[in-house]
Structures are given as C-alpha cells and as structure tokens.
C-alpha cells in the first residue's frame, strides 16, 4: 500500500480507489502483465499509480474530465513515462478511439457505466479484462427499491442491470472490495 496516495486524495478532496481496491489493481496487473491499459476516470492518479506499479511498464492511457486533477495525476505518476493523461470525457474518448487495450479500468460517473461498458467491450483485446469499481453503489444494489434514496435510484438501477448483463454474457467475478469490483473477461476468438 502507498499511504501517500490516499493522503493526496484527501488533501485534494477528490474521490479515489480505496487501499484494498488499489492493492487488488496492483496485484491483478502484476499477474496479467497487460501491454496496454485504458483508465476511465483517473482522478488524481491513485489507481493509475497502482496499475503502473503492478503492470511493469504497460502503455497507459488515463482519462479524466478535470484538468486540475490531471495535473496532480501527472505529478503523482511522474515516475511512469508510459502513463499518458488526457483531458476528455471518457465515453466520448472511447466512442472515437481507434486503439485497443488489454485491460480497461472504469471508475467514473456510475450512471454512465452501461454506455462506458458498451464501448469498453469494443476496445478490449481478446483475452483482456474490464474492471469496474464501485459497482455496489454504497450497498444500494442490494437494497429493496423502496429503501434506495431518490438521488441514487437511477444509478442503482443502471448498475443492477449492468451486473446482470455482465454475468449473463461474460466470464466474470464480483469482488466484495470496498464499493464492489466487477472483473469481466473477454473470451479469446
């Protein structure tokens, strides 16, 4: 674990992966050894750092809409020359992207997850993985509809439907890390 990363997130009052998710990302990329990673919603680079550290030199394309956060991400991940930070909307970037990736990590606006996943599937290399963070929506995906605060109802419904879609169409795992992580594999061929 890298405590300084999480201290930076608190200092800049920006959301970031929790330490257990960061450690999972580092371990997962260490085992997978992807040559290319696309990150949607990199924030100040906490998750970027974990993945860069674990991947051993993967070409990383890290997207965020907030230029001030990207400045911090570039500083935090300065030791990783193969990490490229781009100011863009994640869905628009994926829609227009011509590259493909071995791994795609999504940690952005939860209501956009279904469309982000749709484009991510198109950009994923055979045998690659899509990893989605915060899939439990503060635990609301497990609540009865009447118990979900109105402000989370739309996103919760979208995440429930996305989890069902992923479970029915891919080989996947739902991991009980902090906010819930889903790992979906793209079958070869």
CSV table of C-alpha atoms in Angstrom, one decimal:
chain,number,residue,atom,x,y,z
A,1,UNK,CA,0.0,0.0,0.0
A,2,UNK,CA,1.1,3.5,-0.7
A,3,UNK,CA,-0.3,5.8,2.1
A,4,UNK,CA,0.9,9.0,0.4
A,5,UNK,CA,-1.5,8.3,-2.5
A,6,UNK,CA,-4.6,8.3,-0.2
A,7,UNK,CA,-3.3,11.3,1.7
A,8,UNK,CA,-3.1,13.2,-1.6
A,9,UNK,CA,-6.7,12.2,-2.4
A,10,UNK,CA,-7.9,13.6,1.0
A,11,UNK,CA,-5.7,16.7,0.6
A,12,UNK,CA,-7.2,17.4,-2.8
A,13,UNK,CA,-10.7,16.4,-1.7
A,14,UNK,CA,-11.1,14.1,-4.7
A,15,UNK,CA,-12.6,10.6,-4.9
A,16,UNK,CA,-10.1,7.7,-5.4
A,17,UNK,CA,-9.9,4.0,-5.1
A,18,UNK,CA,-9.7,2.7,-1.5
A,19,UNK,CA,-6.5,1.0,-0.5
A,20,UNK,CA,-7.9,-2.6,-0.9
A,21,UNK,CA,-9.0,-1.8,-4.4
A,22,UNK,CA,-5.6,-0.2,-5.2
A,23,UNK,CA,-3.8,-3.3,-3.9
A,24,UNK,CA,-6.1,-5.5,-6.0
A,25,UNK,CA,-5.3,-3.4,-9.1
A,26,UNK,CA,-1.6,-3.7,-8.5
A,27,UNK,CA,-1.8,-7.5,-7.9
A,28,UNK,CA,-4.1,-8.0,-10.9
A,29,UNK,CA,-1.9,-6.1,-13.3
A,30,UNK,CA,1.2,-7.8,-11.9
A,31,UNK,CA,-0.4,-11.2,-12.7
A,32,UNK,CA,-2.0,-10.1,-16.1
A,33,UNK,CA,1.0,-8.1,-17.4
A,34,UNK,CA,-1.1,-6.1,-19.8
A,35,UNK,CA,0.8,-4.3,-22.6
A,36,UNK,CA,-1.9,-1.6,-22.7
A,37,UNK,CA,-4.3,-0.2,-20.1
A,38,UNK,CA,-7.2,2.3,-20.6
A,39,UNK,CA,-8.4,4.0,-17.4
A,40,UNK,CA,-11.7,6.0,-17.5
A,41,UNK,CA,-11.9,8.3,-14.5
A,42,UNK,CA,-8.3,8.5,-13.3
A,43,UNK,CA,-8.8,11.5,-10.9
A,44,UNK,CA,-5.5,12.5,-9.3
A,45,UNK,CA,-3.9,9.2,-10.4
A,46,UNK,CA,-4.2,7.0,-7.3
A,47,UNK,CA,-5.5,3.9,-9.3
A,48,UNK,CA,-3.1,4.9,-12.1
A,49,UNK,CA,-0.2,4.6,-9.8
A,50,UNK,CA,-1.2,1.1,-8.5
A,51,UNK,CA,-1.7,-0.2,-12.1
A,52,UNK,CA,1.5,1.3,-13.4
A,53,UNK,CA,3.4,-0.1,-10.5
A,54,UNK,CA,2.0,-3.6,-11.0
A,55,UNK,CA,2.0,-3.8,-14.8
A,56,UNK,CA,5.7,-3.3,-15.1
A,57,UNK,CA,5.6,-0.8,-17.9
A,58,UNK,CA,2.3,-1.1,-19.7
A,59,UNK,CA,1.3,1.8,-22.0
A,60,UNK,CA,-1.4,3.5,-20.0
A,61,UNK,CA,-4.0,5.9,-21.3
A,62,UNK,CA,-5.6,7.7,-18.4
A,63,UNK,CA,-8.7,9.8,-19.0
A,64,UNK,CA,-10.4,12.4,-16.8
A,65,UNK,CA,-12.6,15.5,-17.4
A,66,UNK,CA,-10.9,17.6,-14.7
A,67,UNK,CA,-7.6,19.2,-15.8
A,68,UNK,CA,-6.7,20.2,-12.2
A,69,UNK,CA,-6.9,16.5,-11.2
A,70,UNK,CA,-4.9,15.5,-14.2
A,71,UNK,CA,-2.1,17.9,-13.2
A,72,UNK,CA,-1.9,16.1,-9.9
A,73,UNK,CA,-2.0,12.7,-11.6
A,74,UNK,CA,0.9,13.7,-13.9
A,75,UNK,CA,2.9,14.7,-10.8
A,76,UNK,CA,1.9,11.6,-8.7
A,77,UNK,CA,2.7,9.2,-11.6
A,78,UNK,CA,5.8,11.1,-12.9
A,79,UNK,CA,8.0,8.0,-12.4
A,80,UNK,CA,5.9,6.2,-15.1
A,81,UNK,CA,6.8,7.5,-18.5
A,82,UNK,CA,4.4,5.2,-20.3
A,83,UNK,CA,1.4,6.8,-18.5
A,84,UNK,CA,-0.4,9.4,-20.7
A,85,UNK,CA,-3.0,11.6,-19.0
A,86,UNK,CA,-5.7,13.1,-21.3
A,87,UNK,CA,-8.4,15.6,-20.5
A,88,UNK,CA,-11.6,14.2,-22.1
A,89,UNK,CA,-15.0,12.7,-21.4
A,90,UNK,CA,-14.4,9.0,-21.0
A,91,UNK,CA,-17.4,7.9,-23.1
A,92,UNK,CA,-16.6,10.3,-25.9
A,93,UNK,CA,-13.0,9.2,-25.9
A,94,UNK,CA,-13.9,5.5,-26.1
A,95,UNK,CA,-16.5,6.2,-28.8
A,96,UNK,CA,-13.9,7.8,-31.0
A,97,UNK,CA,-10.9,5.7,-30.0
A,98,UNK,CA,-9.2,3.6,-32.7
A,99,UNK,CA,-6.8,1.7,-30.3
A,100,UNK,CA,-7.5,-1.5,-28.4
A,101,UNK,CA,-6.4,-2.4,-24.9
A,102,UNK,CA,-5.6,-5.5,-22.8
A,103,UNK,CA,-7.2,-4.0,-19.7
A,104,UNK,CA,-9.8,-1.3,-19.2
A,105,UNK,CA,-10.5,0.1,-15.7
A,106,UNK,CA,-13.7,2.2,-15.3
A,107,UNK,CA,-14.2,4.4,-12.2
A,108,UNK,CA,-16.3,7.3,-13.3
A,109,UNK,CA,-19.9,8.5,-13.3
A,110,UNK,CA,-22.0,5.5,-12.3
A,111,UNK,CA,-24.9,6.4,-14.5
A,112,UNK,CA,-22.6,6.2,-17.4
A,113,UNK,CA,-21.3,2.8,-16.6
A,114,UNK,CA,-23.6,0.9,-19.0
A,115,UNK,CA,-22.6,3.0,-22.1
A,116,UNK,CA,-18.9,3.0,-20.9
A,117,UNK,CA,-19.0,-0.7,-20.7
A,118,UNK,CA,-20.6,-1.0,-24.2
A,119,UNK,CA,-17.7,1.0,-25.7
A,120,UNK,CA,-15.1,-0.7,-23.5
A,121,UNK,CA,-16.2,-4.1,-24.9
A,122,UNK,CA,-15.4,-2.8,-28.4
A,123,UNK,CA,-11.9,-1.6,-27.4
A,124,UNK,CA,-10.9,-4.7,-25.5
A,125,UNK,CA,-8.4,-7.2,-27.0
A,126,UNK,CA,-9.3,-10.9,-26.9
A,127,UNK,CA,-8.3,-12.3,-23.6
A,128,UNK,CA,-8.5,-8.9,-22.0
A,129,UNK,CA,-10.3,-7.7,-18.9
A,130,UNK,CA,-12.7,-4.9,-18.0
A,131,UNK,CA,-12.6,-3.9,-14.3
A,132,UNK,CA,-15.3,-1.7,-12.9
A,133,UNK,CA,-15.1,-0.1,-9.4
A,134,UNK,CA,-17.9,1.0,-7.0
A,135,UNK,CA,-20.5,-1.4,-8.5
A,136,UNK,CA,-22.4,-1.7,-5.2
A,137,UNK,CA,-23.4,2.0,-5.2
A,138,UNK,CA,-22.9,2.3,-1.4
A,139,UNK,CA,-24.6,-1.0,-1.0
A,140,UNK,CA,-27.8,0.1,-2.6
A,141,UNK,CA,-27.7,-2.6,-5.3
A,142,UNK,CA,-28.7,-5.0,-2.5
A,143,UNK,CA,-31.4,-2.8,-1.0
A,144,UNK,CA,-35.1,-3.1,-1.8
A,145,UNK,CA,-36.2,-0.3,-4.2
A,146,UNK,CA,-38.2,1.5,-1.5
A,147,UNK,CA,-35.0,1.8,0.6
A,148,UNK,CA,-32.9,3.5,-2.0
A,149,UNK,CA,-32.5,7.3,-1.7
A,150,UNK,CA,-34.0,9.0,-4.7
A,151,UNK,CA,-30.7,10.6,-5.7
A,152,UNK,CA,-29.2,7.1,-6.1
A,153,UNK,CA,-32.2,5.3,-7.7
A,154,UNK,CA,-31.2,5.8,-11.3
A,155,UNK,CA,-27.6,4.9,-10.9
A,156,UNK,CA,-28.5,1.9,-8.7
A,157,UNK,CA,-30.9,0.6,-11.4
A,158,UNK,CA,-28.3,1.0,-14.1
A,159,UNK,CA,-25.7,-0.8,-12.1
A,160,UNK,CA,-28.0,-3.7,-11.2
A,161,UNK,CA,-28.9,-4.1,-14.9
A,162,UNK,CA,-25.2,-3.9,-15.9
A,163,UNK,CA,-24.2,-6.5,-13.4
A,164,UNK,CA,-26.9,-8.8,-14.7
A,165,UNK,CA,-25.8,-8.2,-18.3
A,166,UNK,CA,-22.1,-8.9,-17.4
A,167,UNK,CA,-23.0,-12.1,-15.5
A,168,UNK,CA,-25.1,-13.3,-18.4
A,169,UNK,CA,-22.6,-12.5,-21.2
A,170,UNK,CA,-19.1,-13.0,-19.9
A,171,UNK,CA,-16.9,-14.9,-17.6
A,172,UNK,CA,-16.8,-12.6,-14.6
A,173,UNK,CA,-16.2,-12.2,-10.9
A,174,UNK,CA,-17.9,-9.8,-8.4
A,175,UNK,CA,-15.5,-9.0,-5.7
A,176,UNK,CA,-16.5,-7.7,-2.3
A,177,UNK,CA,-13.9,-5.0,-2.1
A,178,UNK,CA,-14.9,-1.7,-0.5
A,179,UNK,CA,-17.5,-0.4,-3.0
A,180,UNK,CA,-17.7,-3.6,-5.1
A,181,UNK,CA,-15.5,-4.5,-8.0
A,182,UNK,CA,-16.6,-6.5,-11.1
A,183,UNK,CA,-14.0,-8.1,-13.3
A,184,UNK,CA,-15.2,-9.3,-16.8
A,185,UNK,CA,-13.1,-11.3,-19.2
A,186,UNK,CA,-13.3,-11.2,-23.0
A,187,UNK,CA,-13.1,-14.6,-24.3
A,188,UNK,CA,-10.5,-15.3,-27.0
A,189,UNK,CA,-11.8,-15.7,-30.5
